[in-house]
Coordinates of C-alpha atoms and ligand atoms in Angstrom, one line a residue:
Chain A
X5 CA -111.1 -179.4 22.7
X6 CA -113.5 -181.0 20.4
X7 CA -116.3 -179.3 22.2
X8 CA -116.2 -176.1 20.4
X9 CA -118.2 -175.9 17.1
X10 CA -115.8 -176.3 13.7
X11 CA -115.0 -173.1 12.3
X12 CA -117.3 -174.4 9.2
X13 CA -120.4 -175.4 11.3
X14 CA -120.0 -171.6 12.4
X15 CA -119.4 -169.8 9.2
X16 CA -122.4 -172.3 7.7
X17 CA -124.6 -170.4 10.9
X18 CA -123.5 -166.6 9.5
X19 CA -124.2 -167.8 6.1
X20 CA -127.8 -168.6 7.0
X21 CA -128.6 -165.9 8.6
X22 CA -127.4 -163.4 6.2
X23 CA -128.9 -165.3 3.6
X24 CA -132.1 -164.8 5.5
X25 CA -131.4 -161.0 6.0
X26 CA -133.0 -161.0 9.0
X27 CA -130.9 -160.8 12.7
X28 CA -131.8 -164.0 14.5
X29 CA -132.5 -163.2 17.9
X30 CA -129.3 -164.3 20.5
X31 CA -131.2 -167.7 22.3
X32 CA -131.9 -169.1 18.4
X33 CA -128.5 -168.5 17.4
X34 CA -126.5 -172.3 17.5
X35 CA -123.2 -170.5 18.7
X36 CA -123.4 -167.2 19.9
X37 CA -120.6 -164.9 20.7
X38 CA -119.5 -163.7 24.2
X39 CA -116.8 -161.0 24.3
X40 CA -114.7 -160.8 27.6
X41 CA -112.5 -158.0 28.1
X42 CA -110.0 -157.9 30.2
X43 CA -108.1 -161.0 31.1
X44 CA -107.9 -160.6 35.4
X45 CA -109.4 -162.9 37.9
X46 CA -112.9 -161.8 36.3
X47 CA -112.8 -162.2 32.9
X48 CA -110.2 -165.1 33.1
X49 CA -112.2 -167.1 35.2
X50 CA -115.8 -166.2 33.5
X51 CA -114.1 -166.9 30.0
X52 CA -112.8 -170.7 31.7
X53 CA -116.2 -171.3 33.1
X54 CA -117.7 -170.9 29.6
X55 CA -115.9 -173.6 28.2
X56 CA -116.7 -175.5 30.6
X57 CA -120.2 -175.4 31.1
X58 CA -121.4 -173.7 27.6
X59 CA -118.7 -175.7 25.0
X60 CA -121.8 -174.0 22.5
X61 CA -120.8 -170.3 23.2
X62 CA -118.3 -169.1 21.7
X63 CA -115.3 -167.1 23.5
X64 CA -112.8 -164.7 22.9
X65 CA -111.0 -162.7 25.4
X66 CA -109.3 -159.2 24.7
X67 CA -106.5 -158.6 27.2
X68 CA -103.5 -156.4 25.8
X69 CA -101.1 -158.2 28.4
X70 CA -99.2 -161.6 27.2
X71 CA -99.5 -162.5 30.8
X72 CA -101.0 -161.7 33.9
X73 CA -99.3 -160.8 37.1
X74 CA -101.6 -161.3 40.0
X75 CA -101.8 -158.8 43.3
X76 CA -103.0 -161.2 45.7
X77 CA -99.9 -162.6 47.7
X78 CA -98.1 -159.6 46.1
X79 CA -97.2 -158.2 49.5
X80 CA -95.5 -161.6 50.1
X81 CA -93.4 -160.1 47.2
X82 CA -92.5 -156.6 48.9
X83 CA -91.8 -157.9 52.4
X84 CA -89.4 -160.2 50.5
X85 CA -90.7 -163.6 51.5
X86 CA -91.8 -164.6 48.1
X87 CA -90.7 -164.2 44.2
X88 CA -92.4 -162.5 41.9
X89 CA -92.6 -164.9 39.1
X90 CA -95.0 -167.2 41.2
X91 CA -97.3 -164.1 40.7
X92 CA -97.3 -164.4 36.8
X93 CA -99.1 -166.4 34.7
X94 CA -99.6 -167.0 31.2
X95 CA -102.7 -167.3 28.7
X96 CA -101.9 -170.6 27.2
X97 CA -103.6 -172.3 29.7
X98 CA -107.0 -170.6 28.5
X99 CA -106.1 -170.7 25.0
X100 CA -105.6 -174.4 25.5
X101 CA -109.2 -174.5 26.9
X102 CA -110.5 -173.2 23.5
X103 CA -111.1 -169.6 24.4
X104 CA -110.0 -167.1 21.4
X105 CA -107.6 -164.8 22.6
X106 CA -106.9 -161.7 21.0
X107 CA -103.5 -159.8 22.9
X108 CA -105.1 -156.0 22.0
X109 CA -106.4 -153.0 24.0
X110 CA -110.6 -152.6 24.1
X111 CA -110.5 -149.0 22.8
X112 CA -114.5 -148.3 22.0
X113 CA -117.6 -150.3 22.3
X114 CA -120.8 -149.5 20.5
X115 CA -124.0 -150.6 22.3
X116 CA -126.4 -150.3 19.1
X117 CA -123.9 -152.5 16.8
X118 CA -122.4 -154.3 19.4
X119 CA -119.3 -154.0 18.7
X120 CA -115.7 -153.5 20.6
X121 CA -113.2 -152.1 18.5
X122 CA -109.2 -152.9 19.6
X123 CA -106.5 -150.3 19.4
X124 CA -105.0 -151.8 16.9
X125 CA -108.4 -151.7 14.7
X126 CA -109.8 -155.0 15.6
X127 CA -113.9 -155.3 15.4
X128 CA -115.6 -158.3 17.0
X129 CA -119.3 -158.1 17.6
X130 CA -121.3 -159.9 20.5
X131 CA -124.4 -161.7 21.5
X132 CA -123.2 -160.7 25.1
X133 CA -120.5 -158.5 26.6
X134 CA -118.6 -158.8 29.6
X135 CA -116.3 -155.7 31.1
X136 CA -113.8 -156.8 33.6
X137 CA -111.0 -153.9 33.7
X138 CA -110.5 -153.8 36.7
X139 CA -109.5 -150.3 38.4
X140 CA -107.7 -147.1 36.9
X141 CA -106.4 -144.9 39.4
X142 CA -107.4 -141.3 40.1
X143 CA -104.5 -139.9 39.1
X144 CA -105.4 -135.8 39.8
X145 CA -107.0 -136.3 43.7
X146 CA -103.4 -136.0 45.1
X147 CA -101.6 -133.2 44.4
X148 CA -98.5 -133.5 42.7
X149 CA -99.0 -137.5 42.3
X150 CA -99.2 -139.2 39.0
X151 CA -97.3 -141.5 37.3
X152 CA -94.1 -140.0 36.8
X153 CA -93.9 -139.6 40.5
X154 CA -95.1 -143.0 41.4
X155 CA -91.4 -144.0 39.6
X156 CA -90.5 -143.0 43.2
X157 CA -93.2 -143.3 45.0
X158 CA -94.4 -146.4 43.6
X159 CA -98.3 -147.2 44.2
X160 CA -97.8 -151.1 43.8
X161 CA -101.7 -151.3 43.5
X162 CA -101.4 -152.8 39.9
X163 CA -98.9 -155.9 40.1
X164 CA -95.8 -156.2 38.2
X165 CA -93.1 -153.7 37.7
X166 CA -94.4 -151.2 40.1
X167 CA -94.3 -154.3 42.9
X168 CA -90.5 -155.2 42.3
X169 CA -90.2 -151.3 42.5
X170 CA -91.6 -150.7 45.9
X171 CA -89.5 -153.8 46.8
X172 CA -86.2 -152.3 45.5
X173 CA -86.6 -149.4 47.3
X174 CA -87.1 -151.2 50.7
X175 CA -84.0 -153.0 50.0
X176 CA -82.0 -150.4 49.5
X177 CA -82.7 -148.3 52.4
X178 CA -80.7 -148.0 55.0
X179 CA -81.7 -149.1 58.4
X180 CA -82.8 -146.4 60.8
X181 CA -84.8 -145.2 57.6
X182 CA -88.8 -144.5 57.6
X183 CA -91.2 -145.9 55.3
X184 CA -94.6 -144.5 54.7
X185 CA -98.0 -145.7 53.5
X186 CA -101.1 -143.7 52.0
X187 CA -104.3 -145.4 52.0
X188 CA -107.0 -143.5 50.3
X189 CA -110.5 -143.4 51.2
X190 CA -112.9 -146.2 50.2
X191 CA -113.9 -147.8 48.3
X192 CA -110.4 -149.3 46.6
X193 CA -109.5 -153.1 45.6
X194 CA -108.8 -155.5 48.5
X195 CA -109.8 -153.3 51.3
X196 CA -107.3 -155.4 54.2
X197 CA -104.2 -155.4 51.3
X198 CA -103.2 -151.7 53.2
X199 CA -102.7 -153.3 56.4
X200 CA -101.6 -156.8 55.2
X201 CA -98.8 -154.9 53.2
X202 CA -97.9 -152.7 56.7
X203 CA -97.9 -156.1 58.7
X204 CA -95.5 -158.1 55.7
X205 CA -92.8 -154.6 55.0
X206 CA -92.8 -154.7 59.4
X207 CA -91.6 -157.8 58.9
X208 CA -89.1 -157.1 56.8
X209 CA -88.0 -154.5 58.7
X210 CA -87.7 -156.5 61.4
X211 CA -85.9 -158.9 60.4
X212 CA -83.6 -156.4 58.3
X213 CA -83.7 -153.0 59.2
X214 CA -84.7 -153.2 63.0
X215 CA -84.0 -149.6 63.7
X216 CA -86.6 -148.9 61.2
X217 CA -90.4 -147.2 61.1
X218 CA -93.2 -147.4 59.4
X219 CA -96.1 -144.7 59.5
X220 CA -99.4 -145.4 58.2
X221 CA -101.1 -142.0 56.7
X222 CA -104.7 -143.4 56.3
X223 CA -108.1 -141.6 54.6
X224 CA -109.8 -144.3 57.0
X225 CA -110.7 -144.1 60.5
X226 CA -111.5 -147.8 60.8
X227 CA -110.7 -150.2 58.3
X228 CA -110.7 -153.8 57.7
X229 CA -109.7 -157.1 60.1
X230 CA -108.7 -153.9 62.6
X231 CA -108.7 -155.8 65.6
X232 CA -106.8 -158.6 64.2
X233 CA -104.0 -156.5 62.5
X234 CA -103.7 -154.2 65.1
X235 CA -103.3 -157.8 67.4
X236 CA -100.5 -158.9 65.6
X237 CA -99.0 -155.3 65.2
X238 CA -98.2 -155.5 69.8
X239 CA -97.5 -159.0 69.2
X240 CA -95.4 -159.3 66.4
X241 CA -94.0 -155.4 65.8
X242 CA -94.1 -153.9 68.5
X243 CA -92.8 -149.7 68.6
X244 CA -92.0 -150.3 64.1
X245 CA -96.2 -149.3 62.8
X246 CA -97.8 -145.9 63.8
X247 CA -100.8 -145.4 62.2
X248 CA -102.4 -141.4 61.8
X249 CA -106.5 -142.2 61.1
X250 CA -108.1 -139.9 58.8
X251 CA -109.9 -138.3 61.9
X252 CA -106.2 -137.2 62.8
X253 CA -105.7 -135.9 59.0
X254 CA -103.8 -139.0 58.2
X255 CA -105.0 -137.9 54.6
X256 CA -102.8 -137.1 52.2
X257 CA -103.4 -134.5 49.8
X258 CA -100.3 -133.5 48.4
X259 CA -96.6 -134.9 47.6
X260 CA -93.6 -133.6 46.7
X261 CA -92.0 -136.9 44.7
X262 CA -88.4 -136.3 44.3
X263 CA -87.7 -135.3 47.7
X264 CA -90.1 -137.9 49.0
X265 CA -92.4 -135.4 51.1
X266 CA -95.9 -136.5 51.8
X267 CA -98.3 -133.7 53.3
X268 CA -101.6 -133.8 55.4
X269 CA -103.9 -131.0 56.5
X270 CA -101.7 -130.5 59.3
X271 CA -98.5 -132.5 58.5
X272 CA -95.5 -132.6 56.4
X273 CA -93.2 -135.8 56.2
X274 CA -89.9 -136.7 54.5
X275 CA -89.4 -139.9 54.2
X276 CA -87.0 -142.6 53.0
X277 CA -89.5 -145.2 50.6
X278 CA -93.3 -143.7 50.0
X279 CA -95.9 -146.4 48.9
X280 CA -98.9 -144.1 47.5
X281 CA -101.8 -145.7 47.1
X282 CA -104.0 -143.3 44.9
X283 CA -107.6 -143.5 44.9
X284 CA -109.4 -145.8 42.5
X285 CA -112.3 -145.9 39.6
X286 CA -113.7 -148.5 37.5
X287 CA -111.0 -149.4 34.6
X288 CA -111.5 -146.6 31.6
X289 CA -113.3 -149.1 29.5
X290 CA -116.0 -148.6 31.7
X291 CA -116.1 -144.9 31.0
X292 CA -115.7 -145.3 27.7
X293 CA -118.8 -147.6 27.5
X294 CA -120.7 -145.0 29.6
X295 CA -121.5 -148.3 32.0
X296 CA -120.0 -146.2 35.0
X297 CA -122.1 -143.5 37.0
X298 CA -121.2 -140.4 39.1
X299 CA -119.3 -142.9 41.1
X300 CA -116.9 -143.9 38.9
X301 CA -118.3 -147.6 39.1
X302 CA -121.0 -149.9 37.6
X303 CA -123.8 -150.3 38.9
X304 CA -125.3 -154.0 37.8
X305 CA -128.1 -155.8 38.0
X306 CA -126.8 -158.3 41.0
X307 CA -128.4 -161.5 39.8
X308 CA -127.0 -161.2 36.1
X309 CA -124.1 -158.3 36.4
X310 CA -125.8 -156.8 33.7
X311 CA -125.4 -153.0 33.4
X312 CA -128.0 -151.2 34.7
X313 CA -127.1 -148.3 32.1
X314 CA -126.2 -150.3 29.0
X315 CA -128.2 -153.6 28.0
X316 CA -126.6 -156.6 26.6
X317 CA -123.1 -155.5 28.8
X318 CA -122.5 -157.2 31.6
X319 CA -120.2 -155.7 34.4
X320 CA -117.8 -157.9 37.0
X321 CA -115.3 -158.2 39.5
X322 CA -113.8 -154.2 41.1
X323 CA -115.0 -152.8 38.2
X324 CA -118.6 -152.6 39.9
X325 CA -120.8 -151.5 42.7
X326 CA -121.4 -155.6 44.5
X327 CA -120.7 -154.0 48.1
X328 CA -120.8 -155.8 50.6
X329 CA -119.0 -157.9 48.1
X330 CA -115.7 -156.7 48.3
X331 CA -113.4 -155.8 45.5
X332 CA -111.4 -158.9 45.5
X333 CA -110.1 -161.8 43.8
X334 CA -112.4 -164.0 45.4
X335 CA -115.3 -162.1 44.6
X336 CA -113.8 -161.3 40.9
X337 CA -114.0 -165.1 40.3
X338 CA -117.1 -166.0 41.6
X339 CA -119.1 -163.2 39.7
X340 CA -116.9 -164.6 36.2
X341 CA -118.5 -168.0 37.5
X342 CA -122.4 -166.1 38.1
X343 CA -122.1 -164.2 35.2
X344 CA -120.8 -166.9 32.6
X345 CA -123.8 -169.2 33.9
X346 CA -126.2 -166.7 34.1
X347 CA -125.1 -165.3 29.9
X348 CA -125.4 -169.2 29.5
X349 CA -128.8 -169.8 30.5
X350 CA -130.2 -166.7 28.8
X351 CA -128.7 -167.2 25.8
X352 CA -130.5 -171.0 26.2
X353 CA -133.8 -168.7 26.7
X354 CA -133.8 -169.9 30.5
X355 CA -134.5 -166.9 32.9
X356 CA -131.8 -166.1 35.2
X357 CA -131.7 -167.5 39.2
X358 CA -130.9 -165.4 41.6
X359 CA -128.2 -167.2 44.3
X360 CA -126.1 -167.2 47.6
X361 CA -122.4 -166.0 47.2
X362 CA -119.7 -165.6 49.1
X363 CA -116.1 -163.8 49.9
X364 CA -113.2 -164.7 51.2
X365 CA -110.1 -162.6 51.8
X366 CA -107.5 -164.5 54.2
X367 CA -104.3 -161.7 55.3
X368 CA -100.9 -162.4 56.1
X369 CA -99.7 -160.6 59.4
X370 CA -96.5 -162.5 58.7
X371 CA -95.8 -165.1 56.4
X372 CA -96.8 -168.1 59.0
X373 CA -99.4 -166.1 60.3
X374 CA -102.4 -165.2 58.5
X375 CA -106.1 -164.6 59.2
X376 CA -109.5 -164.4 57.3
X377 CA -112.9 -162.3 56.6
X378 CA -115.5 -163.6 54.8
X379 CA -119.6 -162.8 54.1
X380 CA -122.4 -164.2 53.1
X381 CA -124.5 -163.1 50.2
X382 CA -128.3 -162.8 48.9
X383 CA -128.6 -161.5 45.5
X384 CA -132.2 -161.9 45.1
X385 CA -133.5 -158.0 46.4
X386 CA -132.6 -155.0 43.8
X387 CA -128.6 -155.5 45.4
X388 CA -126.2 -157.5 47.3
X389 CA -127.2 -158.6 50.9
X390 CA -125.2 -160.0 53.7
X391 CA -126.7 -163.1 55.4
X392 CA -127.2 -161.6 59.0
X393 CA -125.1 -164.0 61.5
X394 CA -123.2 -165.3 58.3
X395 CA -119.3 -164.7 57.8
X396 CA -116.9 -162.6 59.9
X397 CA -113.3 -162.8 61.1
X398 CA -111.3 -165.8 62.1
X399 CA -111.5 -165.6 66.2
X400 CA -109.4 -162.4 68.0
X401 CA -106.6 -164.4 70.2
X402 CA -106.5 -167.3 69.1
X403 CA -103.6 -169.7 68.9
X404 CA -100.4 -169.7 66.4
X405 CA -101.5 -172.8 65.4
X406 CA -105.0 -171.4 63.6
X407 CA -102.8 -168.6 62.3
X408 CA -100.0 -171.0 60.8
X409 CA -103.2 -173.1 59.1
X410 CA -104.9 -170.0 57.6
X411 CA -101.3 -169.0 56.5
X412 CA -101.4 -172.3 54.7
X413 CA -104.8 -172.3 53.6
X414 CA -104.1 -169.2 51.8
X415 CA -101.7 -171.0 49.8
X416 CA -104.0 -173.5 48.7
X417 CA -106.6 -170.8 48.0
X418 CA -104.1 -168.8 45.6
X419 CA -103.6 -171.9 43.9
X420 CA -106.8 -173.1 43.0
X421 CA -107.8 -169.6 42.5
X422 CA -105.2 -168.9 39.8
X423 CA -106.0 -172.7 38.4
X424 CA -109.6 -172.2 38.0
X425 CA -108.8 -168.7 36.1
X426 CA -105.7 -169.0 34.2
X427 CA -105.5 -173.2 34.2
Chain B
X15 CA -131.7 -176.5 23.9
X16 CA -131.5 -178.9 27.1
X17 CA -130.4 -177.6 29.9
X18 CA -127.1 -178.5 31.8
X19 CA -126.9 -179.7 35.2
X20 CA -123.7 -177.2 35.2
X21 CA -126.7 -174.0 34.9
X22 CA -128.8 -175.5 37.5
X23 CA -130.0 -173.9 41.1
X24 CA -127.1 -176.5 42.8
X25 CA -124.4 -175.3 40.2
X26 CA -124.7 -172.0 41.2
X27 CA -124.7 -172.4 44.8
X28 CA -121.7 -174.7 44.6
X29 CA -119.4 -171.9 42.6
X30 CA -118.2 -170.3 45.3
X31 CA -116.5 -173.7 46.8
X32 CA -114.3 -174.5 43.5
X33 CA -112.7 -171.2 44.7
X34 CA -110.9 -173.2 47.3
X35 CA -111.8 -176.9 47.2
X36 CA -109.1 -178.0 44.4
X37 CA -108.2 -181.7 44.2
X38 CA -104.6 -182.6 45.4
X39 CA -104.6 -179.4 48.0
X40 CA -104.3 -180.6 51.3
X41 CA -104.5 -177.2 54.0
X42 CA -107.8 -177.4 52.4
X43 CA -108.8 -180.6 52.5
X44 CA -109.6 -182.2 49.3
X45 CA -113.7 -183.2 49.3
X46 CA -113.9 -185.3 46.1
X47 CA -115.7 -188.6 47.2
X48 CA -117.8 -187.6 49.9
X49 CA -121.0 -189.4 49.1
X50 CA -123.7 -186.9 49.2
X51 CA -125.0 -187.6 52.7
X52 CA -121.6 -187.6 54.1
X53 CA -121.3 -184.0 52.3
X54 CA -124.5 -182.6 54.0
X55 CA -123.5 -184.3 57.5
X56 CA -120.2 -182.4 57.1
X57 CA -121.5 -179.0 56.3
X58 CA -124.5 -178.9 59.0
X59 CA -121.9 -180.2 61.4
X60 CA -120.2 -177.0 60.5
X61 CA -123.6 -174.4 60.6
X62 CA -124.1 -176.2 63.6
X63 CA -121.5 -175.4 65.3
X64 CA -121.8 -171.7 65.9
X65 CA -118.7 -171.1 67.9
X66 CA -116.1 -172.9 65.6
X67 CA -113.3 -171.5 64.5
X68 CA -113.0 -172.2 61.0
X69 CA -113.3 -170.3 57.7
X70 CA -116.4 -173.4 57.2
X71 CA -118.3 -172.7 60.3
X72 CA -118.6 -169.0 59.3
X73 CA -119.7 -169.7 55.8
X74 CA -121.9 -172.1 56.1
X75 CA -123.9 -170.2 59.0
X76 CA -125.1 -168.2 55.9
X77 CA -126.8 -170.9 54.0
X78 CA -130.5 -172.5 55.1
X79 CA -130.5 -176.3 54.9
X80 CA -132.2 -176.8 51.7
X81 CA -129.0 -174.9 49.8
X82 CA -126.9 -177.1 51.7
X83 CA -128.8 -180.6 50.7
X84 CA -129.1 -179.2 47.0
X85 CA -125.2 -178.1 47.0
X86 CA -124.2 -181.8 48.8
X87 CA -126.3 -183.4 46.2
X88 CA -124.3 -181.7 43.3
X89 CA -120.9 -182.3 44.7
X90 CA -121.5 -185.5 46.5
X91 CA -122.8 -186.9 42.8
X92 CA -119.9 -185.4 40.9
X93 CA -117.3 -187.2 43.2
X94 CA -118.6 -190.1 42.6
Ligands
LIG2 C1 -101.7 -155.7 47.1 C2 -102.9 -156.4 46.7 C3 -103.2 -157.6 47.4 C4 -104.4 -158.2 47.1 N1 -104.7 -159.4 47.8 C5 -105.8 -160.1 47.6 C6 -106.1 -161.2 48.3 O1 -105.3 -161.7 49.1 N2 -107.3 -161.9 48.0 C7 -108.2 -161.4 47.1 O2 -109.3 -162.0 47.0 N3 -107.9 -160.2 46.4 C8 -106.8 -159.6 46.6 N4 -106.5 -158.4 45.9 C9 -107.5 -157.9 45.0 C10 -107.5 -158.5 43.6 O3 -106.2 -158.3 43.0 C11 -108.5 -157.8 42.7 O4 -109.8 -157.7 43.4 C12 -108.8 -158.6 41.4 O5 -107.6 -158.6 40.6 C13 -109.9 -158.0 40.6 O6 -110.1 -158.7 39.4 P1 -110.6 -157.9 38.1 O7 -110.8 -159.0 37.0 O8 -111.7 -157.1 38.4 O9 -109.4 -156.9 37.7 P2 -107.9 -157.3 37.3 O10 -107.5 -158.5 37.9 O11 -107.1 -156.0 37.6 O12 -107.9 -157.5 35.8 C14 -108.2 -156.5 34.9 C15 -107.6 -156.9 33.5 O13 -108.2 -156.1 32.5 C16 -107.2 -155.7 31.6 N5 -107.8 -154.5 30.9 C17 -108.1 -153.3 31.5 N6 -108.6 -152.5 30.5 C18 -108.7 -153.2 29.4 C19 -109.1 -152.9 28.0 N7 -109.6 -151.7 27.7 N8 -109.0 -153.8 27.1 C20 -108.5 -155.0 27.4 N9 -108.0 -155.4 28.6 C21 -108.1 -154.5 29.6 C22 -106.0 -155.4 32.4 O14 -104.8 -155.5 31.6 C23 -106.1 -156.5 33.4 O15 -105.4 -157.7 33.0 C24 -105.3 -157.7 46.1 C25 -105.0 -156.5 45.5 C26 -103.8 -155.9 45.8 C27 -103.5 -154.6 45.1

């Protein structure tokens, strides 16, 4: 990339402006500094957009991983139907793009200095900061689950080890055996990945371990693509899901790991592999940076993804309050997009434009059978509006073919997706 | 500093279609080369069409038609 400013044209800037002793303000500055942290579908794919539409701004990314491992099409993994090293992906592509990467752990950030400091002792100042930690889990709101216990009752919310887990332990149960899922209340990343996981281990199962069940111990009393999942659940599984709604106290509140017991108001169940899925918060970073409120997300301005609690730090992807957007890896890639061009045109002193996004999340029922949601959104009131008459589901009973496209769509969509952010 | 056409009104409207419209994909077709007329026929043929079945036809129900000229005239250009 001969883009980028030579490291002498910058040092020549710093000189100038020390020499000066006065702090230039950001929009003079020839090359000012953006630091990204977090290296997921948000901050990989704002950091990629930079370079390409800002070559002036300079980059680096702080991500303690030395490669990603993504959760969308993860449930492929689990059900068996796909291998997990088509879910990894590695930095050099973003390196190659001329974004600094430092492999390091954002441990504090100081607003008045600007500053993020690594674990490892590591101080880089910014013009402009962008948070994109995606989620920590909650790890004291069910009782007797943390992550010890999710060694055996893996969450498999956070790709990677915890993924080939869950999918060892379905392989090694017998058949006749009972699997359970917890879905916690809302809201928690990739609000239909529940359901698309109960659809793709049912298919397993089928195929498998056909004397097996599968019980779905949900917070929710309605959730996401319902009619559509429940569809292809008569269709495709019929007598394998039974799903408890919260309204039934499918809740769970407390689990005993090493025997595998899961309990509700009401219930007690032993069962043979338990995927707990705990309930969620914005990454501790967030915390740390005080940009999260009482919620345990971020609220942002929706035009800019600045915080509204902390100037100069900007907030994206599941890390923030964008509903309707959902927390997904659609929207985690658009916002990097937003946000990058957005830090672009104030840093050029240009005011920001508000703008129309939009979501997709396409679902897999089976592996040739998949279906989508998406929205419509206005960003131009204090938050995020849906376009009324905008978005939706792909149509309830219609034909394999549109399933078996969508199912291939998807594909394509994971691809470019992962392109655009990782390259 | 001189603006980019990459921060314009048109380059933010069109971000969320790089998230699936990737050259050499073909379950989503690949829309390189559409002339920007043929690119605004094709997505009010889509908002148009209320009842289709699509993932298109439901997104671009959301946008009015000046979004859709200014996005066709961004993409249809760049294809060029
Ligand atoms: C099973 C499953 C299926 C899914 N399927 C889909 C799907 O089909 N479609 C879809 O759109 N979405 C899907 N999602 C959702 C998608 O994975 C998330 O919405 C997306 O990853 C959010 O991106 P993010 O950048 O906010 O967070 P992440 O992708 O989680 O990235 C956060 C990154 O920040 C790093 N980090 C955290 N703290 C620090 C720190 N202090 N310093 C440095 N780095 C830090 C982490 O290491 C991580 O790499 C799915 C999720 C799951 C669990």
């Amino acid at each position: 990339m001969n883009e980028t400013p030579d490291r002498r044209t910058v040092l020549a800037g710093l000189a100038a402006t020390t020499s000066l002793g006065i702090a230039a303000p950001a929009l003079a500055k020839s090359s000012p500094n953006v630091v990204i942290v977090g290296g997921g579908f948000g901050g990989a794919s704002a950091a990629m957009q930079f370079r390409k539409i800002a070559p002036n701004i300079k980059v680096t990314l702080i991500e303690p991983s030395s490669a990603y491992t993504a959760c969308p099409f993860s449930n492929l993994v689990i059900g068996g139907s796909r291998n997990i090293s088509l879910q990894t992906f590695a930095y050099s592509g973003l390196k190659a793009a001329g974004v600094k990467l430092i492999q390091d752990y954002a441990k504090q950030i100081d607003p008045d200095t600007k500053t993020v400091t690594s674990r490892d002792g590591i101080s880089l100042t910014y013009d402009r900061l962008i948070l994109s930690p995606g989620i920590d889990f909650i790890w004291d709101a069910i009782e007797g689950f943390d992550e010890t216990a999710a060694q055996n009752m893996p969450h498999a919310w956070k790709a990677g080890l915890q993924t080939e887990l869950l999918a060892q332990q379905l392989q090694a149960m017998e058949d006749g055996g009972v699997v359970a899922i917890s879905v916690p209340p809302p809201p928690f990343r990739c609000p239909p990945g529940p359901y698309e996981r109960a659809s793709l281990i049912a298919d397993y199962l089928k195929r498998h371990k056909p004397r097996s069940k599968l019980v779905i111990l949900d917070s929710q009393d309605r959730f996401s693509k319902q009619p559509l999942f429940e569809a292809a659940w008569r269709d495709l599984y019929p007598g394998i899901i039974e799903r408890m709604p919260g309204s039934e106290s499918g809740q769970v509140i407390r689990v005993e790991s090493k025997t595998r017991k899961l309990f509700t108001d009401f219930d007690e169940l032993s069962v043979d592999v338990a995927n707990v899925i705990p309930p969620q918060k914005a990454g501790k970073i967030a915390h740390i940076a005080a940009v999260a409120n009482a919620t345990g997300w971020c609220p942002v301005n929706a035009v800019t993804f600045e915080s509204t609690l902390a100037p100069n730090v900007h907030v994206i992807g599941d890390a923030t309050i964008a509903s309707p957007m959902p927390k997904s890896a659609f929207s985690a890639n658009l916002q990097g997009k937003i946000c990058a061009a957005q830090i672009a045109r104030i840093l050029a002193g240009q005011p920001p434009i508000a703008t129309t996004l939009s979501n997709t999340c396409y679902s897999y029922a089976a592996p040739d059978y998949a279906f989508s949601v998406s929205g419509v959104y206005h960003n131009d009131g204090a938050a995020f509006q849906s376009v009324p008459g905008a978005g939706g589901t792909s149509p309830i009973g219609a034909e394999a073919s549109l399933r078996l496209a969508e199912a291939r769509q998807a594909e394509d969509w994971f691809k470019t997706i992962t392109r655009e952010a990782f390259g | 500093m001189p603006l980019d056409a990459s921060l314009s009104t048109a380059a933010l409207l069109s971000a969320s279609c790089s998230g699936c419209h990737l050259a050499g994909n073909a379950a989503i077709p690949d829309i390189r080369g559409l002339s920007p007329d043929a690119m605004f026929t094709a997505l009010s043929d889509y908002k148009i069409d209320t009842d289709g079945p699509t993932i298109m036809h439901r997104l671009m129900a959301g946008y009015s038609d000046p979004e859709l000229r200014a996005i066709a005239d961004y993409l249809g250009a760049q294809g060029e």
